[in-house]
Coordinates of C-alpha atoms in Angstrom, one line a residue:
Chain A
M1 CA 6.9 -23.3 90.1
H2 CA 9.5 -21.4 88.1
S3 CA 10.0 -17.7 88.2
D4 CA 8.6 -16.5 84.9
H5 CA 9.9 -13.0 85.1
G6 CA 13.0 -13.6 83.1
V7 CA 13.6 -12.6 79.5
V8 CA 14.7 -14.8 76.7
P9 CA 18.4 -14.0 76.2
E10 CA 19.1 -11.6 73.3
E11 CA 21.9 -13.9 72.3
Y12 CA 19.5 -16.7 71.6
R13 CA 17.2 -14.5 69.6
R14 CA 20.2 -13.4 67.5
Y15 CA 21.1 -17.0 67.1
L16 CA 17.7 -17.9 65.7
A17 CA 17.8 -14.8 63.5
R18 CA 21.1 -16.0 62.1
K19 CA 19.8 -19.4 61.3
T20 CA 16.7 -17.9 59.7
L21 CA 19.0 -15.7 57.6
V22 CA 20.9 -18.8 56.3
V23 CA 17.6 -20.4 55.2
A24 CA 16.5 -17.1 53.6
L25 CA 19.9 -16.8 51.8
A26 CA 19.5 -20.4 50.5
V27 CA 16.1 -19.5 49.1
L28 CA 17.5 -16.3 47.5
A29 CA 20.3 -18.3 46.0
L30 CA 17.7 -20.6 44.6
G31 CA 16.0 -17.7 42.8
G32 CA 19.3 -16.5 41.4
S33 CA 20.3 -20.1 40.3
L34 CA 17.0 -20.4 38.5
V35 CA 17.5 -17.3 36.4
L36 CA 21.1 -18.4 35.7
A37 CA 20.0 -21.9 34.7
L38 CA 17.3 -20.6 32.4
S39 CA 19.7 -18.1 30.8
I40 CA 22.5 -20.6 30.0
G41 CA 22.2 -22.8 27.0
A42 CA 22.8 -23.3 23.4
A43 CA 20.3 -20.6 22.3
G44 CA 22.2 -17.8 24.0
L45 CA 19.4 -15.9 25.8
G46 CA 20.1 -13.2 28.3
P47 CA 18.7 -12.9 31.8
A48 CA 16.5 -10.1 30.6
D49 CA 14.9 -12.3 28.0
V50 CA 14.4 -15.1 30.5
L51 CA 12.7 -12.8 33.1
S52 CA 10.4 -11.2 30.5
S53 CA 9.3 -14.6 29.4
L54 CA 8.9 -15.9 32.9
L55 CA 6.9 -12.9 34.0
G56 CA 4.8 -12.8 30.8
L57 CA 6.1 -9.4 29.7
G58 CA 5.8 -10.1 26.0
A59 CA 8.9 -12.1 25.1
S60 CA 9.0 -13.5 21.5
P61 CA 7.4 -16.9 20.9
R62 CA 10.8 -18.4 20.2
V63 CA 12.1 -17.2 23.6
D64 CA 8.9 -18.4 25.3
A65 CA 9.3 -21.8 23.7
I66 CA 12.9 -22.2 24.8
V67 CA 12.4 -20.8 28.3
R68 CA 9.0 -22.2 29.2
G69 CA 8.9 -25.2 27.0
I70 CA 12.4 -26.7 27.4
R71 CA 14.5 -25.1 30.1
L72 CA 11.9 -24.4 32.8
P73 CA 10.6 -27.9 33.2
Q74 CA 14.1 -29.3 33.4
A75 CA 15.2 -26.6 35.9
L76 CA 12.1 -27.2 38.0
A77 CA 12.7 -30.9 37.9
A78 CA 16.2 -30.4 39.1
M79 CA 15.0 -28.1 41.9
V80 CA 12.3 -30.5 43.1
A81 CA 14.5 -33.6 42.9
G82 CA 17.4 -31.9 44.7
G83 CA 15.2 -30.5 47.4
G84 CA 13.2 -33.7 47.8
L85 CA 16.3 -36.0 48.0
A86 CA 18.1 -33.6 50.4
V87 CA 15.1 -33.5 52.8
A88 CA 14.6 -37.3 52.5
G89 CA 18.3 -37.7 53.4
A90 CA 18.1 -35.3 56.4
V91 CA 15.1 -37.2 57.7
M92 CA 16.7 -40.6 57.3
Q93 CA 19.8 -39.3 59.1
A94 CA 17.7 -38.1 61.9
I95 CA 15.4 -41.1 62.5
L96 CA 18.2 -43.7 62.1
R97 CA 20.5 -41.5 64.2
N98 CA 23.1 -42.1 61.6
P99 CA 25.2 -39.6 59.7
L100 CA 25.5 -41.8 56.6
G101 CA 21.8 -42.2 56.0
S102 CA 20.4 -41.1 52.6
P103 CA 18.3 -42.7 49.9
F104 CA 21.4 -43.5 47.9
T105 CA 23.7 -44.9 50.6
L106 CA 20.9 -47.1 52.1
G107 CA 20.2 -48.7 48.7
I108 CA 16.6 -47.2 48.6
S109 CA 17.4 -45.4 45.4
H110 CA 18.6 -48.6 43.7
A111 CA 15.5 -50.4 44.9
A112 CA 13.2 -47.7 43.5
A113 CA 15.0 -47.8 40.1
F114 CA 14.6 -51.5 40.0
G115 CA 10.9 -51.2 40.8
A116 CA 10.4 -48.6 38.1
A117 CA 12.4 -50.7 35.5
F118 CA 10.4 -53.7 36.5
S119 CA 7.1 -51.9 35.9
V120 CA 8.3 -50.6 32.5
M121 CA 9.6 -54.1 31.4
A122 CA 7.2 -56.5 33.0
L123 CA 4.0 -54.5 33.8
D124 CA 3.9 -52.6 30.5
S125 CA 3.7 -49.2 32.2
G126 CA 6.0 -47.5 29.7
L127 CA 7.4 -47.5 26.2
M128 CA 11.1 -47.9 25.6
T129 CA 12.7 -46.4 22.5
S130 CA 16.4 -45.6 21.9
G131 CA 15.6 -42.0 21.1
K132 CA 16.1 -39.0 23.3
A133 CA 13.3 -39.7 25.8
A134 CA 14.6 -43.3 26.2
V135 CA 11.7 -44.3 28.4
T136 CA 8.3 -42.8 28.1
I137 CA 6.3 -43.7 31.2
T138 CA 2.7 -44.2 29.9
S139 CA 1.2 -45.0 33.3
P140 CA 3.1 -43.0 35.9
W141 CA 1.0 -44.3 38.7
V142 CA 1.9 -47.9 38.0
A143 CA 5.6 -47.0 37.6
T144 CA 5.5 -45.0 40.8
A145 CA 3.7 -47.6 42.8
S146 CA 6.1 -50.3 41.6
A147 CA 9.1 -48.1 42.5
F148 CA 7.6 -47.3 45.9
A149 CA 6.9 -51.0 46.6
A150 CA 10.5 -51.9 45.9
S151 CA 11.9 -48.9 47.9
L152 CA 9.6 -49.9 50.8
I153 CA 11.2 -53.4 50.8
A154 CA 14.6 -51.8 51.1
A155 CA 13.4 -49.3 53.8
G156 CA 11.9 -52.2 55.7
V157 CA 15.1 -54.1 55.6
V158 CA 17.0 -51.0 56.8
I159 CA 14.6 -50.5 59.7
A160 CA 14.7 -54.1 60.7
I161 CA 18.5 -54.1 60.7
S162 CA 18.7 -50.9 62.6
R163 CA 16.4 -52.4 65.2
S164 CA 18.1 -55.7 65.7
R165 CA 21.8 -54.6 65.2
G166 CA 21.6 -51.0 66.2
A167 CA 21.9 -48.2 63.6
R168 CA 25.7 -47.9 63.7
P169 CA 27.0 -46.1 60.7
E170 CA 29.1 -49.0 59.6
T171 CA 26.2 -51.5 59.8
M172 CA 23.9 -49.2 57.9
V173 CA 26.3 -48.5 55.1
L174 CA 27.1 -52.2 54.7
A175 CA 23.4 -53.0 54.6
G176 CA 23.1 -50.3 52.0
V177 CA 25.8 -51.7 49.9
A178 CA 24.2 -55.1 50.0
L179 CA 20.8 -53.8 49.2
G180 CA 22.1 -51.6 46.4
A181 CA 24.0 -54.6 44.9
L182 CA 20.9 -56.8 45.2
F183 CA 18.6 -54.4 43.4
T184 CA 21.2 -53.6 40.8
A185 CA 21.5 -57.3 40.1
G186 CA 17.7 -57.4 39.7
T187 CA 17.9 -54.5 37.2
M188 CA 20.6 -56.4 35.4
L189 CA 18.5 -59.5 35.2
L190 CA 15.7 -57.4 33.6
Q191 CA 18.3 -56.0 31.2
F192 CA 19.4 -59.5 30.2
F193 CA 16.0 -60.3 29.0
A194 CA 15.5 -57.0 27.3
T195 CA 15.6 -56.4 23.6
D196 CA 18.5 -54.3 22.2
V197 CA 16.3 -51.2 22.0
Q198 CA 14.9 -51.8 25.5
L199 CA 18.4 -52.4 26.8
S200 CA 19.9 -49.2 25.5
A201 CA 16.8 -47.3 26.7
M202 CA 17.1 -48.8 30.2
V203 CA 20.8 -48.2 30.5
F204 CA 20.3 -44.6 29.4
W205 CA 17.4 -44.3 31.8
T206 CA 19.3 -45.5 34.8
F207 CA 21.4 -42.3 34.5
G208 CA 19.6 -39.8 36.6
D209 CA 18.5 -37.1 34.2
T210 CA 16.2 -34.1 34.9
S211 CA 15.2 -33.4 31.3
R212 CA 12.6 -36.1 31.0
A213 CA 9.9 -35.0 33.3
S214 CA 6.6 -33.8 31.9
W215 CA 4.6 -31.1 33.5
G216 CA 2.2 -33.6 35.0
E217 CA 5.0 -35.6 36.5
L218 CA 6.6 -32.4 37.7
G219 CA 3.4 -31.5 39.5
L220 CA 3.2 -34.9 41.2
M221 CA 6.9 -34.7 42.3
A222 CA 6.6 -31.1 43.6
G223 CA 3.3 -31.7 45.4
L224 CA 4.6 -34.7 47.2
T225 CA 7.9 -33.2 48.1
L226 CA 6.3 -30.1 49.5
A227 CA 3.6 -32.0 51.4
S228 CA 6.1 -34.4 52.9
T229 CA 8.4 -31.5 53.9
G230 CA 5.4 -30.0 55.7
Y231 CA 4.9 -33.2 57.6
F232 CA 8.6 -33.5 58.4
L233 CA 8.7 -29.9 59.6
A234 CA 5.8 -30.5 62.0
N235 CA 7.9 -33.3 63.4
S236 CA 11.1 -31.2 63.9
W237 CA 11.1 -31.5 67.6
N238 CA 10.4 -35.2 67.5
Y239 CA 13.5 -35.6 65.3
N240 CA 15.5 -33.4 67.6
A241 CA 14.4 -35.6 70.5
I242 CA 15.3 -38.8 68.7
D243 CA 18.7 -37.3 68.1
A244 CA 19.1 -37.1 71.8
G245 CA 18.6 -40.9 72.1
D246 CA 15.5 -43.2 71.8
E247 CA 14.9 -43.3 75.6
T248 CA 15.2 -39.6 76.1
A249 CA 12.7 -39.2 73.2
R250 CA 10.3 -41.7 74.9
G251 CA 10.7 -39.8 78.1
L252 CA 9.6 -36.7 76.3
G253 CA 6.4 -38.5 75.1
V254 CA 7.6 -39.1 71.5
R255 CA 6.2 -42.2 70.0
V256 CA 9.6 -43.2 68.6
E257 CA 8.6 -46.3 66.6
R258 CA 5.7 -44.5 65.0
V259 CA 7.7 -41.4 64.1
R260 CA 10.5 -43.5 62.8
L261 CA 8.2 -45.7 60.6
A262 CA 6.2 -42.8 59.3
G263 CA 9.3 -40.8 58.5
M264 CA 11.0 -43.7 56.7
F265 CA 7.8 -44.5 54.8
L266 CA 7.3 -40.9 53.6
A267 CA 11.0 -40.3 52.8
S268 CA 11.0 -43.6 50.8
L269 CA 7.9 -42.5 48.9
V270 CA 9.5 -39.2 48.0
T271 CA 12.6 -41.0 46.8
A272 CA 10.6 -43.5 44.9
V273 CA 8.6 -40.9 43.0
L274 CA 11.6 -38.8 42.1
I275 CA 13.6 -41.8 40.9
A276 CA 10.7 -43.4 39.0
F277 CA 10.5 -40.2 36.8
L278 CA 14.2 -39.1 36.7
G279 CA 16.4 -42.1 37.4
I280 CA 19.0 -42.5 40.1
I281 CA 20.6 -39.2 41.3
G282 CA 23.1 -40.0 44.1
F283 CA 24.8 -38.2 46.9
V284 CA 22.5 -35.1 47.1
G285 CA 20.6 -36.6 50.0
L286 CA 23.8 -37.4 51.8
V287 CA 25.9 -34.3 51.2
V288 CA 23.4 -31.4 51.5
P289 CA 22.2 -32.1 55.1
H290 CA 25.8 -32.5 56.2
M291 CA 26.8 -29.2 54.7
F292 CA 24.0 -27.4 56.5
R293 CA 24.5 -29.2 59.8
R294 CA 28.0 -27.8 59.9
V295 CA 26.6 -24.3 59.2
I296 CA 23.4 -24.1 61.3
G297 CA 23.6 -27.1 63.5
A298 CA 21.3 -30.1 64.0
D299 CA 18.1 -28.3 64.9
H300 CA 15.6 -29.7 62.4
R301 CA 13.4 -26.6 62.6
F302 CA 16.2 -25.0 60.4
L303 CA 18.0 -28.0 59.0
L304 CA 15.0 -29.3 57.0
P305 CA 14.0 -26.1 55.2
A306 CA 17.7 -25.3 54.6
S307 CA 18.3 -28.7 53.1
L308 CA 15.2 -28.3 50.9
A309 CA 16.4 -25.0 49.5
G310 CA 20.1 -26.0 49.5
G311 CA 19.4 -29.4 47.8
A312 CA 17.4 -27.5 45.1
V313 CA 20.3 -25.1 44.5
L314 CA 22.9 -27.8 44.4
L315 CA 21.1 -30.0 41.9
L316 CA 20.0 -27.0 39.8
L317 CA 23.6 -25.7 39.5
S318 CA 25.0 -29.2 38.9
D319 CA 22.4 -29.7 36.2
T320 CA 23.3 -26.5 34.5
A321 CA 27.0 -27.3 34.7
A322 CA 26.3 -30.8 33.3
R323 CA 24.5 -29.2 30.4
M324 CA 27.4 -26.9 29.7
L325 CA 30.4 -29.0 30.5
L326 CA 30.6 -31.1 27.3
A327 CA 28.3 -28.9 25.2
P328 CA 26.9 -29.6 22.7
H329 CA 26.5 -33.0 24.5
L330 CA 24.2 -33.0 27.5
L331 CA 25.8 -34.9 30.4
P332 CA 23.2 -36.5 32.7
V333 CA 23.4 -34.7 36.1
S334 CA 23.8 -37.9 38.0
V335 CA 27.3 -38.4 36.5
L336 CA 28.3 -35.0 37.9
T337 CA 26.7 -35.4 41.3
A338 CA 28.5 -38.7 41.6
F339 CA 31.8 -37.1 40.8
L340 CA 31.1 -34.4 43.4
G341 CA 29.5 -36.6 46.0
A342 CA 31.7 -39.6 46.1
P343 CA 34.8 -37.7 47.3
T344 CA 32.7 -35.9 49.8
F345 CA 31.4 -39.2 51.1
L346 CA 34.9 -40.5 51.4
W347 CA 35.9 -37.4 53.3
L348 CA 33.0 -38.0 55.7
I349 CA 34.1 -41.5 56.4
I350 CA 37.8 -40.5 56.9
R351 CA 36.8 -37.6 59.2
G352 CA 34.4 -39.9 61.1
R353 CA 37.2 -42.3 61.9
N354 CA 39.4 -39.6 63.4
Chain B
M1 CA 1.9 -39.0 95.2
L2 CA 3.5 -42.0 93.6
S3 CA 2.0 -45.4 94.4
V4 CA 3.1 -48.6 92.7
N5 CA 0.8 -51.5 93.2
D6 CA 1.5 -55.1 92.5
L7 CA 3.7 -54.4 89.5
H8 CA 4.9 -57.4 87.4
F9 CA 7.2 -57.2 84.3
S10 CA 8.3 -60.0 82.0
Y11 CA 10.6 -60.0 79.1
N12 CA 10.2 -62.7 76.4
G13 CA 7.9 -64.6 78.8
R14 CA 10.6 -64.6 81.6
P15 CA 9.4 -62.7 84.7
L16 CA 11.9 -60.0 85.7
L17 CA 10.0 -58.1 88.3
R18 CA 7.4 -59.5 90.7
D19 CA 5.1 -58.0 93.3
I20 CA 6.6 -54.5 93.3
D21 CA 4.7 -52.4 95.8
F22 CA 5.8 -49.0 97.2
R23 CA 4.8 -45.5 97.8
L24 CA 6.6 -42.1 97.7
E25 CA 5.6 -38.6 98.7
R26 CA 6.5 -35.2 97.1
G27 CA 9.9 -33.9 98.2
E28 CA 11.3 -37.4 98.8
L29 CA 14.3 -39.0 97.1
L30 CA 14.1 -42.7 96.6
A31 CA 17.2 -44.8 95.6
I32 CA 16.6 -48.1 93.9
L33 CA 19.6 -50.3 94.7
G34 CA 20.7 -53.9 94.0
P35 CA 23.3 -55.9 92.1
N36 CA 23.9 -55.6 88.4
G37 CA 21.2 -57.0 86.1
V38 CA 18.6 -57.2 88.9
G39 CA 16.2 -54.9 87.0
K40 CA 16.7 -51.5 88.6
T41 CA 16.6 -49.7 85.2
T42 CA 13.7 -51.9 84.1
L43 CA 11.7 -50.9 87.2
L44 CA 12.5 -47.2 86.5
K45 CA 11.3 -47.5 82.9
C46 CA 8.1 -49.2 84.0
L47 CA 7.2 -46.1 86.1
N48 CA 6.7 -43.9 83.0
A49 CA 5.6 -46.8 80.7
I50 CA 8.7 -46.7 78.5
L51 CA 8.4 -50.4 79.2
K52 CA 5.0 -51.9 79.6
P53 CA 4.5 -53.9 82.8
A54 CA 2.6 -57.2 82.4
S55 CA 0.2 -56.3 85.2
G56 CA -0.1 -53.9 88.1
A57 CA -0.7 -50.1 88.4
V58 CA 1.5 -47.0 88.7
L59 CA -0.5 -44.2 90.2
V60 CA 0.8 -40.6 90.1
E61 CA -1.6 -38.3 92.0
D62 CA -4.2 -41.1 91.7
R63 CA -4.0 -41.2 87.9
N64 CA -2.9 -44.6 86.4
V65 CA 0.1 -43.9 84.3
L66 CA -0.3 -47.1 82.3
A67 CA -3.6 -45.8 80.9
L68 CA -2.3 -42.5 79.7
S69 CA -0.8 -41.5 76.3
P70 CA 3.0 -41.0 76.0
G71 CA 2.4 -37.2 75.8
E72 CA 0.3 -37.1 78.9
I73 CA 2.8 -39.1 80.8
A74 CA 5.6 -36.8 79.8
R75 CA 3.7 -33.8 81.1
D76 CA 3.7 -35.5 84.5
I77 CA 7.0 -37.5 84.7
G78 CA 10.4 -36.4 83.7
Y79 CA 13.0 -39.0 82.7
V80 CA 16.8 -38.7 82.5
S81 CA 18.3 -41.8 80.8
Q82 CA 21.7 -43.2 81.8
K83 CA 23.4 -42.0 78.7
G84 CA 22.5 -38.7 77.2
E85 CA 23.5 -38.4 73.6
A86 CA 25.1 -35.1 72.5
S87 CA 24.2 -33.6 69.1
R88 CA 24.9 -30.3 67.5
L89 CA 22.3 -28.4 69.5
T90 CA 22.9 -25.4 71.8
V91 CA 22.3 -25.9 75.5
F92 CA 19.3 -23.6 75.2
D93 CA 17.7 -25.7 72.4
A94 CA 18.6 -28.9 74.2
V95 CA 16.7 -27.8 77.3
L96 CA 13.9 -26.2 75.3
M97 CA 13.3 -29.7 73.8
G98 CA 11.8 -30.6 77.2
R99 CA 8.8 -28.6 76.3
T100 CA 8.0 -31.0 73.4
P101 CA 5.2 -32.8 75.4
H102 CA 3.5 -29.4 76.0
I103 CA 3.4 -28.1 72.4
R104 CA 1.3 -28.8 69.3
W105 CA 3.4 -27.4 66.5
R106 CA 6.0 -24.9 67.6
M107 CA 7.6 -23.5 70.7
G108 CA 5.9 -20.3 72.0
E109 CA 7.2 -17.4 74.1
V110 CA 6.1 -19.1 77.3
D111 CA 8.2 -22.2 76.4
L112 CA 11.3 -19.9 75.8
L113 CA 10.7 -18.1 79.1
K114 CA 10.3 -21.3 81.1
T115 CA 13.5 -22.7 79.5
E116 CA 15.4 -19.5 80.4
A117 CA 14.2 -19.7 84.0
V118 CA 15.3 -23.3 84.5
I119 CA 18.7 -22.6 82.8
R120 CA 19.2 -19.7 85.2
T121 CA 18.2 -21.5 88.4
M122 CA 20.5 -24.4 87.4
G123 CA 23.5 -22.0 86.9
L124 CA 23.7 -23.0 83.2
S125 CA 23.3 -19.5 81.8
P126 CA 27.0 -19.0 80.9
L127 CA 26.8 -22.2 78.8
S128 CA 23.4 -21.5 77.2
M129 CA 24.8 -20.8 73.7
R130 CA 27.4 -23.6 73.7
H131 CA 26.8 -26.7 71.6
I132 CA 26.1 -29.7 73.9
D133 CA 28.6 -31.9 72.0
T134 CA 31.4 -29.7 73.4
L135 CA 30.3 -30.1 77.1
S136 CA 31.9 -32.2 79.8
G137 CA 30.1 -35.2 81.3
G138 CA 28.9 -33.2 84.3
E139 CA 27.7 -30.3 82.3
L140 CA 25.8 -32.6 79.9
Q141 CA 24.2 -34.3 82.8
K142 CA 23.0 -31.0 84.2
V143 CA 21.5 -30.1 80.8
C144 CA 19.7 -33.4 80.7
I145 CA 18.2 -32.8 84.2
A146 CA 17.3 -29.2 83.1
R147 CA 15.5 -30.7 80.1
A148 CA 13.5 -32.9 82.4
L149 CA 12.7 -30.0 84.7
V150 CA 11.1 -27.8 81.9
Q151 CA 8.7 -30.7 81.4
E152 CA 7.3 -29.4 84.8
P153 CA 6.9 -32.9 86.1
S154 CA 5.7 -33.9 89.6
L155 CA 7.8 -37.0 89.5
L156 CA 11.4 -37.1 88.2
L157 CA 13.1 -40.4 87.2
L158 CA 16.9 -40.6 87.0
D159 CA 18.8 -43.6 85.7
E160 CA 22.2 -43.7 87.5
P161 CA 22.5 -39.9 87.5
T162 CA 26.1 -39.9 88.8
S163 CA 27.6 -43.1 87.5
A164 CA 29.7 -41.4 84.8
L165 CA 30.9 -38.4 86.9
D166 CA 33.9 -37.6 89.0
L167 CA 33.5 -37.1 92.8
K168 CA 33.0 -33.3 92.6
N169 CA 30.4 -33.6 89.9
Q170 CA 28.7 -36.5 91.7
V171 CA 28.2 -34.3 94.9
E172 CA 27.2 -31.3 92.8
I173 CA 24.6 -33.2 90.9
M174 CA 23.2 -34.9 94.0
N175 CA 22.9 -31.6 95.8
L176 CA 21.2 -30.1 92.8
I177 CA 18.7 -33.0 92.7
R178 CA 17.9 -32.4 96.4
R179 CA 17.5 -28.7 95.8
V180 CA 15.2 -29.4 92.8
A181 CA 13.1 -31.9 94.8
D182 CA 12.6 -29.4 97.6
G183 CA 12.2 -26.3 95.4
H184 CA 9.7 -27.9 93.0
D185 CA 8.0 -30.1 95.5
M186 CA 8.8 -33.1 93.3
A187 CA 9.2 -36.8 94.1
V188 CA 12.5 -38.3 92.7
V189 CA 13.2 -41.9 92.0
M190 CA 16.8 -42.8 90.9
T191 CA 18.7 -46.0 90.3
M192 CA 22.1 -46.1 91.9
H193 CA 25.2 -48.3 92.2
D194 CA 27.1 -46.3 94.8
L195 CA 25.7 -47.3 98.2
N196 CA 27.5 -44.5 100.0
M197 CA 26.1 -42.0 97.6
A198 CA 22.6 -43.4 98.1
L199 CA 23.0 -43.4 101.9
R200 CA 24.2 -39.9 101.9
H201 CA 21.7 -38.3 99.6
A202 CA 18.5 -40.3 99.4
D203 CA 15.6 -40.4 102.0
K204 CA 14.4 -43.9 101.2
T205 CA 16.0 -47.0 99.6
I206 CA 14.6 -50.0 97.9
F207 CA 16.8 -53.1 97.6
L208 CA 15.9 -55.3 94.7
K209 CA 16.9 -59.0 94.7
D210 CA 15.8 -61.7 92.3
G211 CA 13.1 -59.5 90.9
N212 CA 11.5 -58.7 94.2
I213 CA 11.7 -55.8 96.7
H214 CA 14.0 -57.4 99.3
A215 CA 13.8 -54.5 101.6
M216 CA 12.4 -51.0 101.7
T217 CA 13.6 -48.7 104.4
T218 CA 14.5 -45.1 105.2
T219 CA 18.2 -44.5 104.5
S220 CA 19.0 -44.5 108.3
G221 CA 17.4 -47.9 108.6
V222 CA 19.8 -49.7 106.2
T223 CA 21.6 -52.5 108.0
P224 CA 24.8 -54.5 107.2
E225 CA 22.5 -57.6 107.1
V226 CA 20.3 -56.2 104.3
I227 CA 23.3 -55.3 102.2
Q228 CA 24.9 -58.7 102.7
E229 CA 21.7 -60.5 101.8
V230 CA 21.3 -58.4 98.6
Y231 CA 24.9 -58.2 97.4
G232 CA 26.2 -61.4 98.9
L233 CA 29.1 -59.5 100.5
P234 CA 29.7 -59.1 104.2
V235 CA 30.0 -55.4 105.1
H236 CA 30.3 -53.0 108.0
V237 CA 28.2 -49.8 108.2
H238 CA 30.2 -47.2 110.0
R239 CA 29.2 -43.7 111.1
I240 CA 31.7 -41.0 110.2
D241 CA 30.6 -37.5 111.2
G242 CA 27.1 -38.7 111.5
Q243 CA 27.2 -40.1 107.9
A244 CA 26.6 -43.8 107.3
V245 CA 29.5 -45.4 105.3
V246 CA 29.5 -48.9 103.9
L247 CA 32.8 -50.8 103.9
P248 CA 33.3 -54.3 102.7
R249 CA 34.5 -56.7 105.5
N250 CA 37.6 -58.8 104.6

């Protein structure tokens, strides 16, 4: 039918190589950021100490305790959360065909936080103390399931609205504002009935903070984030097709409804698990995919892995900065991401109008 | 190769299309005509099961399309919607996307080569590294048609392929579609608004009225009476340089 004697243009191969390079650089930057994050802190360790501890080259027990016991879990939690939220945001933007989609702007984060708080308060799945840990989740599965259930409700509303009213950016953001307000009100209701200790613990806990994850929770978050990313990557061409319009995608044999529901379901699950363990961390899911879309375009074969690595870098660096900014006080990273993300969000809106 | 038998379609219990029956051979261009809202696009979307007909059959090479999976349908039938959305993809990637129904996980070398071949034959090579959100309407329409062609379909469905284009692009796209139908031995079904465009470029026409096929003729058999019955407007059909031209009567 076609003449198959042609060659793939060199220019296209170079173009693919360039995009692969961007992803590779993001991964390299992640490695560098990890060493940096582990080196910076009150104890004053150098990168050499950190590397020798990480690689098991006979660092002192004190260095091991600081690097592996304290800094590494927090750094890994920041990486996993940043990567997971960024990928979830990229997928939501793709399947809703909406540049303002993200767990935070659609109110899914707030719903998950409400679900987790509900499980801790009402379902006795955790302990609340006003100490450093604030909330110890004693049954992570119950907390996660509850956060997931609430986030699914929010995701369901988002999908229903996008179906009936069309997923216009304005509609979606207004729906997100409404959902966010609703679930925040729910959380406040729980707070009203909480004891003083519970209240202070809950307020502290709603700040997204990466220092509270245990190794077990970290494993669950990382496993889920990576598995979901694998699923999302396998659907890259489906997301590209949906970007070209629902009908075009259907014409290409994409089961649009199924891809959309499964993507939203899984992205909400990732969000819910991250938020159940770490609290609300905003804007990463919105900003990171946008940054990379500008650099490497909207091809999800590259956008998704770049967002994963880039989100991890962004949150890890933010987390490190948040630890250092007001030292010796440790600022929760969510405060910093909000200060960085909110202006970016405004800029997106203003630019979109023009 | 295309045979539509006794097709019915309802929306919310309201019948929109009734008793649709027609046949089309490879290499033929069929224009679906009729007033706004009569169901031209609906009929087109029933042919590749984007919309599910209430009853009836659509046979492509004797296989019932309505019993196939979306992927199987997309390997046989290409579809170009009325409004192609532009995103930040290169022309090459946007056309490559047409291989989606043929792949399992990733695009292989064969997919890249087939994409290159279609881009070359459609004269899109100079644009292949441009982002499609920077293209003109005519260029984007060509990319969408190229995307449908790398699907390697035997039937091509086009929803108003020229409605958003200027005169030069209209003629260019229609000539391109004719070339493609001949070159790839493909049947083409397109919905159209512009009667003169249809008379000039199609082989056959179907006039829809009140959810039925009011008339199905070869293009040369279209009479002023049929047009008046369907559109409710008295017209003349003149011949200018051997080409039929429809003009409203005052």
